[in-house]
XYZ file of C-alpha atoms in Angstrom:
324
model
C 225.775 14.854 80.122
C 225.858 11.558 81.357
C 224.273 10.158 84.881
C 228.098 9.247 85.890
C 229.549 12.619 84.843
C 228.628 14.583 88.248
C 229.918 11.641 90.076
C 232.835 11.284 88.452
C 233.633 15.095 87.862
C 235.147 15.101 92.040
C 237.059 12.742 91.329
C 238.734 13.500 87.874
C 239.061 17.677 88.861
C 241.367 16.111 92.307
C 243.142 14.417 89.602
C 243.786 17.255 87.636
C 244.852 19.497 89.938
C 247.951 17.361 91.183
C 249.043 18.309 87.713
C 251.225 21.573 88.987
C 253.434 19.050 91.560
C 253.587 16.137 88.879
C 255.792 19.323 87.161
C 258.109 19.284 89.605
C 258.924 15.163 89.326
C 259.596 15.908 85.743
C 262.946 17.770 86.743
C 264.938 15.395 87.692
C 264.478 13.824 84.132
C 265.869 17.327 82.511
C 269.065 16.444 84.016
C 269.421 13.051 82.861
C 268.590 13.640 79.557
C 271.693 12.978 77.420
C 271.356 9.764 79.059
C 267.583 9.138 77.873
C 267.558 10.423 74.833
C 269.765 9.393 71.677
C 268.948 12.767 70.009
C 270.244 14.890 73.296
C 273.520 13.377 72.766
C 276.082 15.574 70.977
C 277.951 12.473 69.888
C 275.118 10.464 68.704
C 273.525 13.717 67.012
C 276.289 14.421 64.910
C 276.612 10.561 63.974
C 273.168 10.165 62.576
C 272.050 11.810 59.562
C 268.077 11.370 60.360
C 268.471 12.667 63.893
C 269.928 15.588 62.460
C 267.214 16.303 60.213
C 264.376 15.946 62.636
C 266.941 18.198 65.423
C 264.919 21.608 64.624
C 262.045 20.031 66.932
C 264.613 17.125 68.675
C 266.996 19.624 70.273
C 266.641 20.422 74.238
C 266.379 23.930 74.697
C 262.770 23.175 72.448
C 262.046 19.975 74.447
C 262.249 22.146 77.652
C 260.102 24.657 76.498
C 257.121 22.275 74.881
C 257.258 20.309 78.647
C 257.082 23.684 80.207
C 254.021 24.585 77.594
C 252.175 20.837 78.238
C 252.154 21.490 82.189
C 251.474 25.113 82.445
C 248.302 24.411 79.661
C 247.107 21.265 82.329
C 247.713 23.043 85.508
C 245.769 26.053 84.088
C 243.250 23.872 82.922
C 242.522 22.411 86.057
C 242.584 25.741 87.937
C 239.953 27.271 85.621
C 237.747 23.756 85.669
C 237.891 24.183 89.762
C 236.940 27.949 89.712
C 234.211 27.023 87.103
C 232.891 23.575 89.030
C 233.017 25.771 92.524
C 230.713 28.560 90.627
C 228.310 25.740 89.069
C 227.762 24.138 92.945
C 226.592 27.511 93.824
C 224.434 28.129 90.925
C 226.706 30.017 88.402
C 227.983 29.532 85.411
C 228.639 26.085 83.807
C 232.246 24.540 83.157
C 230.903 22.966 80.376
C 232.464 25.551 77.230
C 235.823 25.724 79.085
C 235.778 21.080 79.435
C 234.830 21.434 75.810
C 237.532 23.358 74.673
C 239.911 21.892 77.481
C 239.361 18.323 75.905
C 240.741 20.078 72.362
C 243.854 21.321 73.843
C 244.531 18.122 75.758
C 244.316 15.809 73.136
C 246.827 18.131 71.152
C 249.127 18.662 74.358
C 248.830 15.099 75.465
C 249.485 13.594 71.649
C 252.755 15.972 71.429
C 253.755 15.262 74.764
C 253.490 11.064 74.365
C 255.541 11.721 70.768
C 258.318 13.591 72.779
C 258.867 11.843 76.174
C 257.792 8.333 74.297
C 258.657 8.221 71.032
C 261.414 10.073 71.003
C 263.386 7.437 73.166
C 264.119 5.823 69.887
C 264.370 8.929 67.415
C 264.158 6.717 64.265
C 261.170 5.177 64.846
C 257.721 7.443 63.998
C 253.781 6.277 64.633
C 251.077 8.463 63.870
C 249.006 6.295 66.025
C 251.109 6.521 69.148
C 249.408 9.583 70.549
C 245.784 8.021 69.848
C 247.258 5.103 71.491
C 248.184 6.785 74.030
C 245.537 8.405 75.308
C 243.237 5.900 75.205
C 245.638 4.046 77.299
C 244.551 7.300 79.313
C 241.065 7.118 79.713
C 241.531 3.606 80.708
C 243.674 4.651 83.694
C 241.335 7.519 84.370
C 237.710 5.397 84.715
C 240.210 2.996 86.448
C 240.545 5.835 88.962
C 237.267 6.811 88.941
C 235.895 3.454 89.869
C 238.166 2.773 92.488
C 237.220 6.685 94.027
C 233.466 6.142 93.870
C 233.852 1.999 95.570
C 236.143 3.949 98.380
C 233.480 6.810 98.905
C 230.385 7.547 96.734
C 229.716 11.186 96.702
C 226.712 12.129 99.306
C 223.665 13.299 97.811
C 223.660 11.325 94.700
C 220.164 11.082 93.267
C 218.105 7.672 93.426
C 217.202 6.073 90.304
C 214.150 3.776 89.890
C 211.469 3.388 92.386
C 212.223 2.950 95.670
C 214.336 2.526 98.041
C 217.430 0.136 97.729
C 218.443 -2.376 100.622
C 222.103 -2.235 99.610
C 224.001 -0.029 102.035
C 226.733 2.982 101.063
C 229.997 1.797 102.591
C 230.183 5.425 103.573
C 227.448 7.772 103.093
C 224.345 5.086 103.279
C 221.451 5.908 101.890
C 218.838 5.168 98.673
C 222.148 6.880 96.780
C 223.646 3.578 96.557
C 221.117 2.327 94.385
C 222.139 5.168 91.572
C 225.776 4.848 92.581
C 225.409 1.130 91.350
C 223.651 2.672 87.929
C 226.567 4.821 87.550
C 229.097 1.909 87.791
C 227.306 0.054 84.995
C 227.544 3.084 82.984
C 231.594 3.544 83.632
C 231.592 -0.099 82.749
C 230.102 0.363 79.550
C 232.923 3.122 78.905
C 235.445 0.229 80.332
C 234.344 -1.584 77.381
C 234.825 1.050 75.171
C 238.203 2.242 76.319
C 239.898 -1.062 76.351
C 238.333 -1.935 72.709
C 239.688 1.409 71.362
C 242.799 1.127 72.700
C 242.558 -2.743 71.157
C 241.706 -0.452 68.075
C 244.590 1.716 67.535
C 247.202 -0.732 69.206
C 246.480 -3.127 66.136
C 246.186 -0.676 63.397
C 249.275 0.806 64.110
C 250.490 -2.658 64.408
C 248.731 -3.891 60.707
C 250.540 -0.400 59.037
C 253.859 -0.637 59.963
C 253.793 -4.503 59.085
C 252.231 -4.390 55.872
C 255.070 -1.230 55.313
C 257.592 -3.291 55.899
C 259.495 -0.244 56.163
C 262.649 -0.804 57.889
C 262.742 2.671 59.953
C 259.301 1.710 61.138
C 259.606 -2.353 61.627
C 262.526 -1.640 64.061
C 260.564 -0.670 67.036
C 258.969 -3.948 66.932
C 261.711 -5.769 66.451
C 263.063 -4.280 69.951
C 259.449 -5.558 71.213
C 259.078 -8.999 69.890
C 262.258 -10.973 70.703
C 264.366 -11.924 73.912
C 261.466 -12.338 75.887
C 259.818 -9.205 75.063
C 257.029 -10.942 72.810
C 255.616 -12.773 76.051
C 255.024 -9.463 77.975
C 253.719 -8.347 74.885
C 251.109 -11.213 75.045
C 250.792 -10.281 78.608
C 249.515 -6.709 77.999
C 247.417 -8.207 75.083
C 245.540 -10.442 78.076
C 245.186 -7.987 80.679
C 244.746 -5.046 78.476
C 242.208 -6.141 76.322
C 241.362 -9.777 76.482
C 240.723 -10.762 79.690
C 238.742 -7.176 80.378
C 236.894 -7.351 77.488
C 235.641 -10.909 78.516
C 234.379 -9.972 81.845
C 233.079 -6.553 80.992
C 230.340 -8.759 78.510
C 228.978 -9.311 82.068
C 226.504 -6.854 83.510
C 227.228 -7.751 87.162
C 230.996 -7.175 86.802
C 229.859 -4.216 85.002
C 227.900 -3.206 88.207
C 231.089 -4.206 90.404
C 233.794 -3.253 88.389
C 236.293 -2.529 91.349
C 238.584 -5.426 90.885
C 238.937 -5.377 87.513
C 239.610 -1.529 87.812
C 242.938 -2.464 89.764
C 243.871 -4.900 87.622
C 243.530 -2.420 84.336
C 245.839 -0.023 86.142
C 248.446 -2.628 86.886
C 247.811 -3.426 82.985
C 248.517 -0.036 82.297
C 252.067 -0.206 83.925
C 252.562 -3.456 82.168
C 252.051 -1.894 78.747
C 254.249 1.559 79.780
C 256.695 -1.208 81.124
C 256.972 -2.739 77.156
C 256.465 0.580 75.602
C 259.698 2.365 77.414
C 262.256 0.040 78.717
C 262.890 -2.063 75.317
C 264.517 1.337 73.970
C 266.925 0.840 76.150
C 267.398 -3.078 76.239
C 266.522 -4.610 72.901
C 268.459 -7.511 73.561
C 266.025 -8.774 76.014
C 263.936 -8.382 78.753
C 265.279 -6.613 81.545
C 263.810 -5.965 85.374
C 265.477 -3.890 88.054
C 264.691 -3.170 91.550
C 264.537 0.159 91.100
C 261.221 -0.425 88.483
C 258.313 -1.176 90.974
C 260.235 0.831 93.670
C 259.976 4.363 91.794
C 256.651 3.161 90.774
C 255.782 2.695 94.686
C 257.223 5.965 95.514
C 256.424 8.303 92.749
C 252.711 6.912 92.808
C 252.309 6.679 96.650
C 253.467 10.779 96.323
C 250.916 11.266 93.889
C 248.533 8.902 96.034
C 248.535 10.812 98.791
C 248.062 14.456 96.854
C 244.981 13.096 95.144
C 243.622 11.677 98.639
C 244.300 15.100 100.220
C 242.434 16.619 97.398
C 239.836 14.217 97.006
C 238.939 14.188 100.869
C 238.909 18.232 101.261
C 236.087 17.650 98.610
C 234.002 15.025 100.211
C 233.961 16.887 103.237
C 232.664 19.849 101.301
C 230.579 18.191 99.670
C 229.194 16.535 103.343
C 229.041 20.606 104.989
C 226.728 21.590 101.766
C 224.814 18.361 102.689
C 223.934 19.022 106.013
C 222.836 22.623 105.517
């Protein structure tokens, strides 16, 4: 493993386990969903020939049961990853067959779940890509999180790499740690780089197929995305997404300071979801509400304040263990 994995590993298990409560925001959505979804729609069901074909895996009672499947799989995952991390502090056995096969099943889970709650929006459309996309729109957000967790407090105990000691203070824990903990942001800016150019990756190959297609089923979804002002937040998500990040990340001392540029990757990430979701529903043109960065406030502040709750109880483990 990596010299950034046991730092990060805190911080991406108090992640995880807000997983079972995310469940419960996903409710409200199952009522709405005529609303949503073209294919949940009796009316607009029985109009469309090609919805009605793909309605053996587009029909709700199925929908309800894969969302049911994708968040009992996750929450489980995350409660066997804690039981296994807790054993491995303590000596026992490693978490490291259970990650292994847990990455398997969440790229699966995750890739069906992106093509339902996603793609789905505009039933026609198909992308073979759009899971790949999507998750490494993923891992983005997640080293995102990690960086920002480490720069607000560096796990205590965390080994000192070169020779001697390092002037540079811990903003929490002090200590030669901090010279490691600024290895170990190099080394999640190295995956920055990585994430944003795969994501770069499979955002333009899936771009380059369905254009040289020029298949009209497929060509649509674009066409929602690249007129009446949508093509300029497209261009926007290009530059923070990829552009801009990949510029600075060339840099070893943003690499080594990657904080800012951690916030603004997650704000790119809402831009993208922002120009992935709401052109299904206004094609015409680009369309803001208040609502928008008001859910966004609210649903992440809820989740915000799980993962701090989570993340603390662990530092202050971690502290107890430290002191005795």
């Amino acid at each position: 493993s990596g010299r950034w994995s046991g730092a990060v590993q805190p911080i991406a298990l108090s992640a995880a386990l807000t997983l079972p409560a995310l469940g419960l925001l996903f409710l409200p959505l199952l009522v709405a969903l005529p609303s949503l979804y073209p294919w949940a729609d009796s009316g607009q069901m029985a109009a469309s020939e090609l919805m009605q074909a793909k309605s053996g895996w587009l029909n709700v009672p199925f929908f309800v049961g894969r969302a049911v499947a994708y968040f009992a799989a996750w929450s489980l995952l995350a409660l066997g990853l804690r039981r296994l991390s807790a054993q491995e502090a303590h000596g026992g056995k490693s978490g490291r067959g259970l990650a292994a096969l847990g990455m398997i099943l969440y790229v699966l889970t995750a890739t069906f779940a992106a093509f339902d709650w996603m793609m789905s929006l505009e039933p026609a459309w198909f992308s073979s890509i759009y899971g790949l996309l999507f998750l490494a729109g993923q891992a983005v957000a997640g080293i995102s999180l990690a960086v920002m967790g480490l720069a607000a407090a560096p796990p205590p105990g965390l080994p000192h790499s070169g020779g001697g000691e390092t002037t540079v203070p811990s903003p929490l824990w002090g200590g030669p740690g901090w010279g490691a903990l600024l290895q170990t942001f190099n080394d999640l800016g190295n995956l920055f780089l990585a994430s944003v150019m795969i994501w770069a990756y499979f955002a333009f190959s899936q771009y380059l197929i369905i254009w040289s297609a020029n298949i009209p089923e497929e060509a649509i979804w674009y066409v929602h995305r690249s007129g009446g002002g949508w093509q300029w937040v497209a261009l926007g998500v290009i530059g923070l997404h990829f552009v801009l990040p990949f510029a600075l990340l060339l840099s070893r001392r943003v690499k080594r300071s990657p904080r800012v540029l951690a916030g603004l990757l997650l704000c790119a990430r809402a831009f993208d979801l922002y120009w992935l979701i709401v052109p299904a529903f206004y094609p015409e043109g680009v369309h803001f509400h208040w609502l928008y960065p008001l859910l966004l406030l609210g649903m992440g502040g809820g989740w915000a304040a799980l993962f701090a709750r989570q993340w603390s109880s662990k530092l202050l483990a971690a502290g107890r263990e430290r002191q005795l």
